[in-house]
Each structure stands twice: as structure tokens, then as C-alpha cells.
């Protein structure tokens, strides 16, 4: 009813990425119907080199290998490094080491890096556990207040669409502020905190003030799930390969194609390569 009689509807998406969380697979079904005109973009602009080659092979169901060694300056960059680690403990320690090494090369852990993982809550490689390690490692001394797990300097992610007061003053009167929309999945940084409010930054000159009742709408964002990463892209992506039971049930070709294709400059995977390749051969939603 919102479309005028002379209007056109253009749907933009990628049927090879994760399907919706709920029932159905609308992009795949619309294309398969044969009744909807459609086209496919064939040139990758986010990434190049080995990242592009591997992502292409994954969604075509072909075999692939990571870079033998990183060479970001090559004409076709060798920019996808796998680090073989057999246990959760060694994976976590290696993740922190990679973060430190990339920070030493000039990449900011908040703005330029993103850790992605399969599960939200279960197991040692879930989002919540990884964020605990990363907060302790990257921001151990950030100012905090009771009953809030966020600290000044933390990377955060929005968990719920909503309008918040727009101000760079944590003590601003919310009723006197303009409104700012923050979408589910947006990442930012904590720049101020007191017992009543958080001051959050979402890029240049974009600040919001969040009262205590809204704190639950934000969480640590150093590590996020692959589902939350859709639509995003970062210079450095570190993908944790989880081979626990829950992750094995969830993970398939679409999940890893989505996760690995978030990287713009350099991609790391940490875990067992054989398990990653096995999960990439699994197809849960058939095109």
C-alpha cells in the first residue's frame, strides 16, 4: 500500500549470505520463481586478492586455501591468513596476539578491527565470553559505575533499534535534545559514564545520551556474531572457528561466506582449518 501506482520496488541483497533468522528464504525464492527480473553483481569492491578468491570459492562450493603468507602489497594481495589452533584456550590467546600485532601496524581495535564468531552465548568462543577477554585486554582501566558492564573507551554494539537524545553532553536534558536514530547492529564507543547515563559516540559528531533504563539496549562490541555483522565491513576481521556442538549445528556455507566477506584489507581465521572447510561444504538452505 505504500508503493504508488507508478512506483517500482528494488530489492538489494545477497542470496549467498545468511538467510533471515525467521522462517523463509525470500531472496532465493524470488529468484527461483522465475517471475521476478533480477541481476547479479560480479565485481567485488570491498576486498581483493585472496579474500575475494576464497569468498568466491566458498559460495560456489569449490575448494580453497588461505594465503601461504601475508603480502598486502602484492598486485593481488595475499590477505587471508589462517592460524591453526586446536583448543579454545589457544584460540583466545592467539586472538589477543593478533589484535596487538595489528594495532602495532596502525589499525585501531575499535574502529578498524572486528572479531566475529558463530554463537551469542554458549561455549568458550561465544560473543559474550570473547568480549570479556577483549575488554580486560584492551580496556582494563576504563572508568565504570556499578551495575553497568561497559567502561569508558569500550567498543559497543546497539542491540535494539531506537531514537535516543542527541547530545555530546552526558548531563544534557533529554527533553531539550534533538532525536538521533541508532539502529540494531551499529557499533560505536563509550565516551562518558556516570550513575545516570552513558554518552556514546557513533562516528564523527554523532553522540547520544542513554539513561539507565536504556543500558540494556547496548553491549560490548569487540566481538559480535556473524548474524550481527551482516551489512558491515572492517579493514581487519578476525573470524573465530568454533567446532563446539552448537556451532557445528549452526555453521554452514552461508555463515562463513558472510563472516569472511566482511574483511576489507586483511582477514584472519583462528581454529582448525579442516573444520572450517568442512563447515563451508555444508549447505542448510538449498538455492
Coordinates of C-alpha atoms in Angstrom, one line a residue:
X1 CA 0.0 0.0 0.0
X2 CA 3.0 2.3 0.4
X3 CA 4.1 2.0 -3.2
X4 CA 2.5 4.4 -5.7
X5 CA 0.8 3.0 -8.8
X6 CA 3.8 4.1 -11.0
X7 CA 6.4 3.1 -8.4
X8 CA 9.0 0.3 -8.7
X9 CA 10.4 -1.8 -5.9
X10 CA 14.1 -2.6 -6.0
X11 CA 15.4 -5.3 -3.6
X12 CA 19.1 -5.4 -2.9
X13 CA 20.7 -8.3 -1.2
X14 CA 22.9 -11.4 -1.4
X15 CA 21.2 -14.8 -1.5
X16 CA 24.5 -16.4 -0.7
X17 CA 24.7 -14.8 2.7
X18 CA 22.8 -15.9 5.8
X19 CA 19.1 -16.3 5.3
X20 CA 16.6 -14.5 7.6
X21 CA 16.6 -15.5 11.3
X22 CA 12.9 -16.4 11.0
X23 CA 11.2 -18.7 8.5
X24 CA 11.7 -18.4 4.8
X25 CA 14.4 -17.5 2.3
X26 CA 12.8 -14.6 0.3
X27 CA 15.7 -13.7 -2.0
X28 CA 16.4 -17.2 -3.0
X29 CA 12.6 -17.9 -3.6
X30 CA 12.0 -14.7 -5.6
X31 CA 14.9 -15.6 -7.9
X32 CA 13.9 -19.2 -8.2
X33 CA 10.4 -18.3 -9.1
X34 CA 11.5 -17.1 -12.5
X35 CA 8.8 -14.3 -12.3
X36 CA 11.0 -11.6 -10.9
X37 CA 13.6 -9.8 -13.1
X38 CA 17.0 -9.9 -11.4
X39 CA 20.6 -9.3 -11.9
X40 CA 23.8 -10.4 -10.2
X41 CA 26.8 -8.1 -9.4
X42 CA 30.0 -9.8 -10.3
X43 CA 32.8 -7.4 -9.2
X44 CA 33.8 -7.2 -5.6
X45 CA 34.6 -3.7 -4.3
X46 CA 35.0 -4.3 -0.6
X47 CA 38.0 -6.6 -0.9
X48 CA 40.5 -8.1 -3.4
X49 CA 43.2 -10.7 -3.6
X50 CA 43.0 -13.9 -1.6
X51 CA 39.9 -12.7 0.4
X52 CA 38.0 -12.3 -2.9
X53 CA 39.2 -15.6 -4.3
X54 CA 38.2 -17.5 -1.2
X55 CA 34.8 -15.9 -0.7
X56 CA 34.0 -16.6 -4.4
X57 CA 35.1 -20.2 -4.0
X58 CA 33.0 -20.7 -0.8
X59 CA 29.8 -19.5 -2.3
X60 CA 30.4 -21.6 -5.5
X61 CA 31.1 -24.7 -3.3
X62 CA 34.6 -25.0 -4.6
X63 CA 37.8 -26.0 -2.7
X64 CA 40.1 -23.2 -1.4
X65 CA 43.2 -22.5 0.6
X66 CA 44.3 -19.4 2.7
X67 CA 47.3 -17.4 1.8
X68 CA 50.6 -19.2 2.3
X69 CA 51.9 -15.9 3.9
X70 CA 50.6 -12.4 4.2
X71 CA 51.7 -10.0 1.5
X72 CA 49.4 -7.0 1.5
X73 CA 51.5 -5.1 -1.1
X74 CA 51.3 -7.7 -3.9
X75 CA 49.4 -6.8 -7.0
X76 CA 46.8 -9.5 -6.0
X77 CA 47.2 -9.2 -2.2
X78 CA 47.8 -12.3 -0.1
X79 CA 45.5 -11.0 2.6
X80 CA 43.8 -14.1 4.2
X81 CA 45.9 -15.8 6.9
X82 CA 44.6 -18.9 8.8
X83 CA 46.2 -19.6 12.2
X84 CA 45.8 -23.3 13.2
X85 CA 44.9 -23.6 16.9
X86 CA 43.2 -26.8 18.2
X87 CA 41.7 -25.6 21.5
X88 CA 39.6 -22.8 22.8
X89 CA 42.4 -21.5 25.1
X90 CA 45.0 -21.3 22.4
X91 CA 42.4 -19.7 20.1
X92 CA 41.6 -16.9 22.6
X93 CA 45.3 -16.2 23.3
X94 CA 46.1 -16.1 19.6
X95 CA 43.2 -13.7 19.0
X96 CA 44.6 -11.3 21.6
X97 CA 48.1 -11.6 20.0
X98 CA 46.7 -10.8 16.5
X99 CA 44.8 -7.8 17.9
X100 CA 48.1 -6.5 19.4
X101 CA 50.1 -7.0 16.2
X102 CA 47.5 -5.3 14.0
X103 CA 47.3 -2.4 16.5
X104 CA 51.1 -2.1 16.2
X105 CA 50.6 -1.8 12.5
X106 CA 48.3 1.2 12.9
X107 CA 44.8 -0.4 13.0
X108 CA 42.6 0.8 15.8
X109 CA 40.9 -2.0 17.8
X110 CA 37.6 -0.2 17.9
X111 CA 37.3 1.5 14.5
X112 CA 39.3 -0.8 12.3
X113 CA 39.0 -4.3 13.7
X114 CA 36.1 -6.7 14.3
X115 CA 36.1 -10.2 15.8
X116 CA 33.2 -12.3 14.5
X117 CA 32.0 -15.6 15.9
X118 CA 29.1 -18.0 15.4
X119 CA 27.3 -18.2 18.8
X120 CA 26.0 -15.5 21.1
X121 CA 26.1 -17.2 24.5
X122 CA 27.2 -20.8 24.6
X123 CA 30.8 -22.0 24.8
X124 CA 34.2 -20.5 25.2
X125 CA 34.2 -18.9 21.8
X126 CA 30.8 -17.2 22.1
X127 CA 30.4 -13.5 21.7
X128 CA 29.9 -12.8 25.5
X129 CA 33.0 -14.8 26.5
X130 CA 35.2 -13.3 23.8
X131 CA 34.1 -9.8 24.8
X132 CA 35.1 -10.4 28.4
X133 CA 38.6 -11.3 27.3
X134 CA 38.9 -8.4 24.9
X135 CA 37.6 -5.8 27.4
X136 CA 40.2 -7.0 30.0
X137 CA 42.9 -6.9 27.4
X138 CA 42.1 -3.7 25.6
X139 CA 40.4 -1.6 28.3
X140 CA 41.2 -2.8 31.8
X141 CA 41.2 0.6 33.4
X142 CA 38.3 2.4 31.7
X143 CA 36.0 4.3 34.1
X144 CA 32.9 2.4 35.1
X145 CA 30.0 2.5 37.5
X146 CA 28.1 -0.1 39.5
X147 CA 25.6 -2.3 37.6
X148 CA 27.0 -1.5 34.2
X149 CA 29.4 -3.8 32.4
X150 CA 30.5 -1.0 30.0
X151 CA 33.5 1.2 30.6
X152 CA 34.7 4.5 29.0
X153 CA 36.7 3.6 25.9
X154 CA 34.8 0.3 25.2
X155 CA 33.6 -0.7 21.8
X156 CA 29.8 -1.2 22.0
X157 CA 27.1 -2.5 19.7
X158 CA 23.4 -1.5 19.7
X159 CA 21.0 -4.4 20.2
X160 CA 17.7 -2.6 19.6
X161 CA 16.5 0.0 17.0
X162 CA 15.5 3.2 18.7
X163 CA 15.6 7.0 18.9
X164 CA 17.9 8.5 21.6
X165 CA 18.6 12.0 22.7
X166 CA 21.3 13.5 20.6
X167 CA 24.0 15.4 22.6
X168 CA 27.7 15.4 23.4
X169 CA 26.9 16.4 27.0
X170 CA 26.2 13.5 29.3
X171 CA 24.2 15.8 31.6
X172 CA 22.0 17.2 28.9
X173 CA 18.3 17.4 29.5
X174 CA 16.8 14.7 27.2
X175 CA 13.6 16.7 26.7
X176 CA 15.7 19.6 25.3
X177 CA 17.7 17.4 22.8
X178 CA 17.1 16.6 19.2
X179 CA 16.4 12.9 18.4
X180 CA 19.0 10.6 16.9
X181 CA 18.2 7.2 15.5
X182 CA 20.6 4.3 16.3
X183 CA 20.0 1.0 14.5
X184 CA 20.3 -2.5 15.8
X185 CA 23.8 -3.7 14.9
X186 CA 25.5 -0.3 14.8
X187 CA 28.9 -0.2 16.6
X188 CA 30.3 2.8 18.5
X189 CA 32.3 3.8 21.6
X190 CA 31.6 4.7 25.2
X191 CA 33.0 8.2 25.7
X192 CA 31.3 9.1 29.1
X193 CA 29.6 7.5 32.0
X194 CA 28.0 8.4 35.3
X195 CA 25.4 6.8 37.6
X196 CA 22.6 8.0 35.5
X197 CA 23.7 7.9 31.9
X198 CA 26.1 6.7 29.2
X199 CA 27.5 9.0 26.5
X200 CA 28.0 7.1 23.3
X201 CA 29.8 8.1 20.1
X202 CA 28.8 6.7 16.7
X203 CA 31.3 8.3 14.4
X204 CA 32.3 11.9 13.8
X205 CA 30.0 14.4 15.6
X206 CA 27.3 11.8 16.3
X207 CA 26.6 11.4 20.0
X208 CA 23.7 10.0 22.0
X209 CA 22.9 10.0 25.7
X210 CA 21.4 6.8 27.1
X211 CA 19.7 6.7 30.5
X212 CA 19.9 3.7 32.8
X213 CA 16.7 2.2 31.5
X214 CA 18.3 2.0 28.1
X215 CA 21.6 0.5 29.0
X216 CA 20.3 -3.0 28.3
X217 CA 20.0 -1.9 24.6
X218 CA 23.8 -1.8 24.3
X219 CA 26.5 -4.4 24.9
X220 CA 30.2 -4.9 24.3
X221 CA 31.0 -5.0 20.6
X222 CA 34.7 -6.0 20.3
X223 CA 33.3 -9.4 19.3
X224 CA 29.9 -9.8 17.5
X225 CA 28.0 -12.7 15.9
X226 CA 28.2 -13.2 12.2
X227 CA 24.4 -12.5 12.1
X228 CA 25.0 -9.1 13.6
X229 CA 27.9 -8.4 11.2
X230 CA 25.7 -8.5 8.1
X231 CA 25.9 -5.2 6.2
X232 CA 29.1 -4.2 7.9
X233 CA 32.7 -4.2 6.8
X234 CA 36.1 -3.5 8.6
X235 CA 39.7 -3.3 7.5
X236 CA 40.7 -6.2 9.8
X237 CA 38.3 -9.1 10.5
X238 CA 39.3 -12.0 12.9
X239 CA 36.9 -14.9 12.5
X240 CA 36.9 -17.5 15.3
X241 CA 36.3 -21.0 14.1
X242 CA 34.1 -22.7 16.7
X243 CA 33.7 -26.5 16.4
X244 CA 31.5 -27.0 19.5
X245 CA 28.2 -28.8 19.1
X246 CA 26.1 -25.7 18.9
X247 CA 28.3 -24.0 16.4
X248 CA 28.5 -27.1 14.2
X249 CA 24.7 -27.2 14.1
X250 CA 24.5 -23.5 13.2
X251 CA 27.5 -23.1 10.9
X252 CA 27.3 -23.7 7.1
X253 CA 28.5 -22.2 3.9
X254 CA 26.3 -19.1 4.2
X255 CA 27.5 -18.3 7.7
X256 CA 31.2 -18.4 6.7
X257 CA 30.7 -16.6 3.4
X258 CA 29.0 -13.8 5.3
X259 CA 31.7 -13.7 8.0
X260 CA 34.8 -13.8 5.8
X261 CA 33.4 -11.3 3.3
X262 CA 33.3 -8.6 6.0
X263 CA 37.0 -8.1 5.7
X264 CA 38.3 -5.2 3.6
X265 CA 42.1 -5.3 4.0
X266 CA 43.2 -8.4 5.9
X267 CA 41.4 -11.5 7.2
X268 CA 42.4 -13.9 9.9
X269 CA 40.7 -17.2 10.8
X270 CA 41.7 -18.9 14.1
X271 CA 40.9 -22.5 14.8
X272 CA 41.1 -25.8 12.8
X273 CA 41.2 -25.3 9.1
X274 CA 39.8 -28.7 8.4
X275 CA 36.7 -27.9 10.5
X276 CA 36.3 -24.5 8.7
X277 CA 36.5 -26.2 5.3
X278 CA 34.1 -28.9 6.4
X279 CA 31.5 -26.3 7.6
X280 CA 31.9 -24.5 4.3
X281 CA 30.8 -27.6 2.4
X282 CA 27.6 -27.8 4.5
X283 CA 24.5 -26.3 2.9
X284 CA 21.4 -25.8 5.1
X285 CA 19.4 -23.7 2.7
X286 CA 19.4 -25.0 -0.9
X287 CA 19.4 -22.4 -3.7

